[in-house]
Amino acid sequence: GERCNVAGSIMFKKAIVNNDYDTALSIALKQVQQGADVLDINMDDGLIDGVAAMTKFVNLCIADPEISRVPFMIDSSKFHIVEAGLKCAQGKCIVNSISLKEGEPKFKEQATIVKNHGAAVVVMAFDETGQAAGFEEKVSMCQRAYRILVEEVGFNPPDIIFDPNILTVGTGLPEHNNYAVDFIRATAEIKRVCPGSKISGGVSNIAFSFRGNEAVRRGFHSAFLHHACKAGMDMGIVNAAQVG
């Protein structure tokens, strides 16, 4: 469920900015009641004190017996906010996300903190050179991260969730035409060379060129998920209403 993300829900953002945590909690509860498997919590906004908001909201969520039934995805581009969420949460969380973007020492330091909290982690296919777009880059970046996490940090492979970047097709640029196929092929290869790991991705990115045309987007999402899941994709971020 993505409604507890200040970037994904105007209503949720307004509640947090106005210190209206009753409304924020009701949004979380509604998602759980509607069948969300995981609750994504993100407080990344210039108007919000991320650490304070994350701490308060996670504490309130764990005190609610219905909301606390599902695992939380502690989601932030700022690692100190992730840490604040991990310190409050009970049970097993998923951290979203870490990557090799800032180099190996930083990656290992963050991965160790996540592991010490007993959480699973989403690892983006990013390194010091940038984002993985093609098949080979996706596989090599994930393989490198896997080796560091398993051999050097001591991570349990099923706690590693790779996001090999679902990128937009149909942009009019020929170099983007193969992005969907590259992700599907990379999924199968990553599962082979990184045994035990999981694969996730932001499904709605694929048809971003067609926003506003719901019938086409639904078709894209459904066809893409069909092939990606067959290749070994385990989970994805998608609006369930946009899947046929």
Short mmCIF file of C-alpha atoms in Angstrom, two decimals:
data_model
loop_
_atom_site.label_atom_id
_atom_site.label_comp_id
_atom_site.label_asym_id
_atom_site.label_seq_id
_atom_site.Cartn_x
_atom_site.Cartn_y
_atom_site.Cartn_z
CA GLY A 1 0.00 0.00 0.00
CA GLU A 2 1.45 3.33 -1.09
CA ARG A 3 -1.01 5.77 0.48
CA CYS A 4 1.20 6.41 3.55
CA ASN A 5 3.77 8.03 1.29
CA VAL A 6 3.81 11.85 1.29
CA ALA A 7 4.89 11.75 -2.36
CA GLY A 8 2.08 9.36 -3.33
CA SER A 9 -0.88 10.82 -1.42
CA ILE A 10 -1.81 14.50 -1.08
CA MET A 11 -4.28 13.59 1.69
CA PHE A 12 -1.60 11.82 3.72
CA LYS A 13 0.92 14.63 3.22
CA LYS A 14 -1.66 17.22 4.34
CA ALA A 15 -2.41 15.19 7.49
CA ILE A 16 1.28 14.93 8.44
CA VAL A 17 2.02 18.62 7.73
CA ASN A 18 -0.99 19.62 9.85
CA ASN A 19 0.04 17.23 12.65
CA ASP A 20 -3.27 15.39 12.15
CA TYR A 21 -2.10 11.87 13.00
CA ASP A 22 -5.65 10.53 13.47
CA THR A 23 -6.34 11.07 9.75
CA ALA A 24 -2.91 9.66 8.83
CA LEU A 25 -3.63 6.51 10.87
CA SER A 26 -7.07 6.11 9.27
CA ILE A 27 -5.36 6.11 5.83
CA ALA A 28 -3.02 3.33 7.01
CA LEU A 29 -5.91 1.33 8.46
CA LYS A 30 -7.95 1.63 5.26
CA GLN A 31 -5.05 0.26 3.22
CA VAL A 32 -4.71 -2.76 5.49
CA GLN A 33 -8.47 -3.37 5.34
CA GLN A 34 -8.32 -3.17 1.52
CA GLY A 35 -5.75 -5.96 1.46
CA ALA A 36 -2.33 -4.25 1.36
CA ASP A 37 0.41 -6.85 1.96
CA VAL A 38 2.97 -4.24 3.06
CA LEU A 39 2.58 -0.67 4.31
CA ASP A 40 4.99 1.75 2.62
CA ILE A 41 5.82 4.69 4.94
CA ASN A 42 7.63 7.68 3.45
CA MET A 43 8.05 11.15 5.01
CA ASP A 44 10.43 12.75 2.45
CA ASP A 45 9.20 16.31 2.03
CA GLY A 46 10.74 19.75 2.56
CA LEU A 47 7.86 20.82 4.82
CA ILE A 48 8.19 17.82 7.15
CA ASP A 49 10.73 16.97 9.85
CA GLY A 50 11.31 13.45 8.53
CA VAL A 51 12.85 11.90 11.67
CA ALA A 52 10.18 13.25 14.03
CA ALA A 53 7.28 12.36 11.68
CA MET A 54 8.62 8.86 10.95
CA THR A 55 9.17 8.17 14.66
CA LYS A 56 5.73 9.36 15.73
CA PHE A 57 3.83 7.67 12.88
CA VAL A 58 5.57 4.27 13.22
CA ASN A 59 5.00 4.33 17.00
CA LEU A 60 1.29 5.01 16.45
CA CYS A 61 1.04 2.26 13.79
CA ILE A 62 2.59 -0.41 16.00
CA ALA A 63 0.15 0.49 18.78
CA ASP A 64 -2.80 -0.32 16.48
CA PRO A 65 -3.47 -4.09 16.50
CA GLU A 66 -4.93 -4.11 12.99
CA ILE A 67 -2.30 -1.94 11.26
CA SER A 68 0.59 -3.75 12.95
CA ARG A 69 -0.50 -7.08 11.41
CA VAL A 70 1.28 -6.17 8.14
CA PRO A 71 5.01 -5.54 7.70
CA PHE A 72 6.16 -1.93 7.22
CA MET A 73 8.33 -0.74 4.37
CA ILE A 74 10.45 2.05 5.87
CA ASP A 75 10.99 4.19 2.80
CA SER A 76 13.30 7.21 2.50
CA SER A 77 16.10 8.56 0.35
CA LYS A 78 17.72 9.79 3.60
CA PHE A 79 19.20 6.93 5.60
CA HIS A 80 18.94 8.70 9.00
CA ILE A 81 15.13 8.77 8.51
CA VAL A 82 15.19 5.03 7.68
CA GLU A 83 17.11 4.43 10.90
CA ALA A 84 14.56 6.41 12.91
CA GLY A 85 11.77 4.16 11.58
CA LEU A 86 13.73 0.96 12.23
CA LYS A 87 14.37 1.93 15.86
CA CYS A 88 10.60 2.11 16.55
CA ALA A 89 9.25 -0.75 14.44
CA GLN A 90 8.47 -4.19 15.80
CA GLY A 91 8.78 -7.42 13.84
CA LYS A 92 10.47 -7.59 10.47
CA CYS A 93 10.55 -4.47 8.28
CA ILE A 94 11.68 -3.90 4.71
CA VAL A 95 14.04 -0.98 4.12
CA ASN A 96 13.58 0.93 0.85
CA SER A 97 16.34 1.37 -0.21
CA ILE A 98 20.13 1.21 -0.37
CA SER A 99 22.47 1.09 -3.37
CA LEU A 100 26.14 1.28 -4.39
CA LYS A 101 25.62 4.87 -5.61
CA GLU A 102 27.88 6.29 -2.85
CA GLY A 103 30.45 3.48 -3.06
CA GLU A 104 31.11 0.23 -1.21
CA PRO A 105 32.06 1.53 2.30
CA LYS A 106 28.78 3.47 2.65
CA PHE A 107 26.80 0.54 1.21
CA LYS A 108 28.33 -1.89 3.72
CA GLU A 109 27.79 0.50 6.64
CA GLN A 110 24.08 0.96 5.80
CA ALA A 111 23.56 -2.76 5.07
CA THR A 112 25.08 -3.67 8.47
CA ILE A 113 22.67 -1.32 10.30
CA VAL A 114 19.70 -2.83 8.40
CA LYS A 115 20.87 -6.37 9.20
CA ASN A 116 21.36 -5.53 12.90
CA HIS A 117 17.70 -4.45 13.03
CA GLY A 118 16.68 -7.78 11.47
CA ALA A 119 15.13 -6.09 8.43
CA ALA A 120 14.99 -7.10 4.78
CA VAL A 121 16.33 -4.60 2.24
CA VAL A 122 15.49 -3.31 -1.23
CA VAL A 123 18.69 -2.83 -3.26
CA MET A 124 18.44 -0.54 -6.27
CA ALA A 125 20.45 -1.35 -9.41
CA PHE A 126 22.60 1.78 -9.08
CA ASP A 127 26.34 2.13 -8.65
CA GLU A 128 28.96 4.87 -8.71
CA THR A 129 28.44 5.32 -12.48
CA GLY A 130 24.63 5.72 -12.29
CA GLN A 131 21.47 3.73 -12.96
CA ALA A 132 21.44 0.33 -14.67
CA ALA A 133 19.42 0.55 -17.91
CA GLY A 134 20.50 -2.43 -20.05
CA PHE A 135 20.45 -6.17 -19.34
CA GLU A 136 24.19 -6.58 -18.64
CA GLU A 137 24.35 -3.57 -16.27
CA LYS A 138 21.31 -4.75 -14.29
CA VAL A 139 22.80 -8.20 -13.76
CA SER A 140 26.37 -7.09 -12.97
CA MET A 141 25.31 -4.39 -10.45
CA CYS A 142 22.95 -6.75 -8.62
CA GLN A 143 25.54 -9.54 -8.62
CA ARG A 144 28.16 -7.20 -7.13
CA ALA A 145 25.74 -6.02 -4.41
CA TYR A 146 24.72 -9.63 -3.64
CA ARG A 147 28.34 -10.72 -3.20
CA ILE A 148 29.05 -7.85 -0.75
CA LEU A 149 25.82 -8.42 1.22
CA VAL A 150 26.16 -12.19 1.53
CA GLU A 151 29.94 -12.64 1.80
CA GLU A 152 31.01 -9.47 3.62
CA VAL A 153 27.97 -8.27 5.60
CA GLY A 154 26.50 -11.73 6.29
CA PHE A 155 23.01 -11.02 4.92
CA ASN A 156 20.51 -13.85 4.55
CA PRO A 157 19.81 -14.10 0.74
CA PRO A 158 15.96 -14.22 1.08
CA ASP A 159 16.18 -10.84 2.88
CA ILE A 160 17.67 -9.23 -0.26
CA ILE A 161 15.13 -7.69 -2.68
CA PHE A 162 16.64 -6.36 -5.91
CA ASP A 163 14.95 -3.58 -7.86
CA PRO A 164 16.59 -3.74 -11.32
CA ASN A 165 14.75 -0.60 -12.54
CA ILE A 166 11.61 -0.91 -14.65
CA LEU A 167 12.08 1.93 -17.15
CA THR A 168 9.61 3.58 -19.51
CA VAL A 169 9.01 2.29 -23.04
CA GLY A 170 7.16 4.01 -25.89
CA THR A 171 8.98 7.32 -25.39
CA GLY A 172 9.81 7.71 -29.09
CA LEU A 173 13.52 7.10 -28.42
CA PRO A 174 14.69 3.84 -30.05
CA GLU A 175 17.20 3.12 -27.25
CA HIS A 176 14.28 2.79 -24.82
CA ASN A 177 12.42 0.16 -26.88
CA ASN A 178 14.01 -2.83 -25.15
CA TYR A 179 13.65 -1.69 -21.52
CA ALA A 180 10.78 -4.06 -20.67
CA VAL A 181 12.47 -7.08 -22.26
CA ASP A 182 15.78 -6.18 -20.55
CA PHE A 183 14.07 -6.14 -17.14
CA ILE A 184 12.37 -9.52 -17.75
CA ARG A 185 15.59 -11.15 -19.00
CA ALA A 186 17.59 -9.61 -16.13
CA THR A 187 15.04 -10.93 -13.60
CA ALA A 188 15.62 -14.52 -14.70
CA GLU A 189 19.41 -14.09 -14.77
CA ILE A 190 19.61 -12.31 -11.36
CA LYS A 191 17.54 -15.11 -9.79
CA ARG A 192 20.04 -17.60 -11.28
CA VAL A 193 23.29 -15.87 -10.23
CA CYS A 194 22.00 -14.52 -6.87
CA PRO A 195 20.29 -17.61 -5.38
CA GLY A 196 17.60 -16.95 -2.77
CA SER A 197 17.18 -13.25 -3.57
CA LYS A 198 13.88 -11.59 -4.50
CA ILE A 199 12.95 -9.21 -7.35
CA SER A 200 10.70 -6.17 -7.15
CA GLY A 201 9.98 -3.08 -9.26
CA GLY A 202 7.76 -0.09 -9.90
CA VAL A 203 5.39 -1.52 -12.50
CA SER A 204 3.61 1.73 -13.36
CA ASN A 205 6.89 3.18 -14.75
CA ILE A 206 6.64 0.92 -17.79
CA ALA A 207 3.72 2.76 -19.44
CA PHE A 208 4.42 6.25 -18.15
CA SER A 209 4.35 7.55 -21.75
CA PHE A 210 0.65 6.63 -21.88
CA ARG A 211 -0.56 8.29 -18.68
CA GLY A 212 -4.15 9.39 -19.07
CA ASN A 213 -4.92 6.42 -21.32
CA GLU A 214 -6.04 3.94 -18.66
CA ALA A 215 -7.05 1.10 -21.00
CA VAL A 216 -3.59 1.04 -22.62
CA ARG A 217 -1.80 1.28 -19.26
CA ARG A 218 -3.87 -1.56 -17.81
CA GLY A 219 -2.96 -3.72 -20.80
CA PHE A 220 0.72 -2.85 -20.43
CA HIS A 221 0.77 -3.61 -16.69
CA SER A 222 -1.04 -6.93 -17.08
CA ALA A 223 1.08 -8.19 -19.98
CA PHE A 224 4.31 -7.03 -18.34
CA LEU A 225 3.45 -8.67 -14.99
CA HIS A 226 2.48 -11.90 -16.73
CA HIS A 227 5.93 -12.24 -18.34
CA ALA A 228 7.94 -10.75 -15.44
CA CYS A 229 6.33 -13.08 -12.87
CA LYS A 230 7.00 -16.06 -15.15
CA ALA A 231 10.67 -14.97 -15.22
CA GLY A 232 10.77 -14.88 -11.40
CA MET A 233 9.58 -11.42 -10.28
CA ASP A 234 8.32 -11.76 -6.69
CA MET A 235 6.65 -8.44 -5.96
CA GLY A 236 5.89 -5.07 -7.51
CA ILE A 237 4.51 -1.65 -6.72
CA VAL A 238 1.34 -1.22 -8.75
CA ASN A 239 -2.15 0.16 -8.34
CA ALA A 240 -4.17 -3.07 -8.26
CA ALA A 241 -7.03 -1.26 -10.02
CA GLN A 242 -4.72 -0.75 -13.03
CA VAL A 243 -4.21 -4.46 -13.66
CA GLY A 244 -6.59 -6.46 -15.83
#
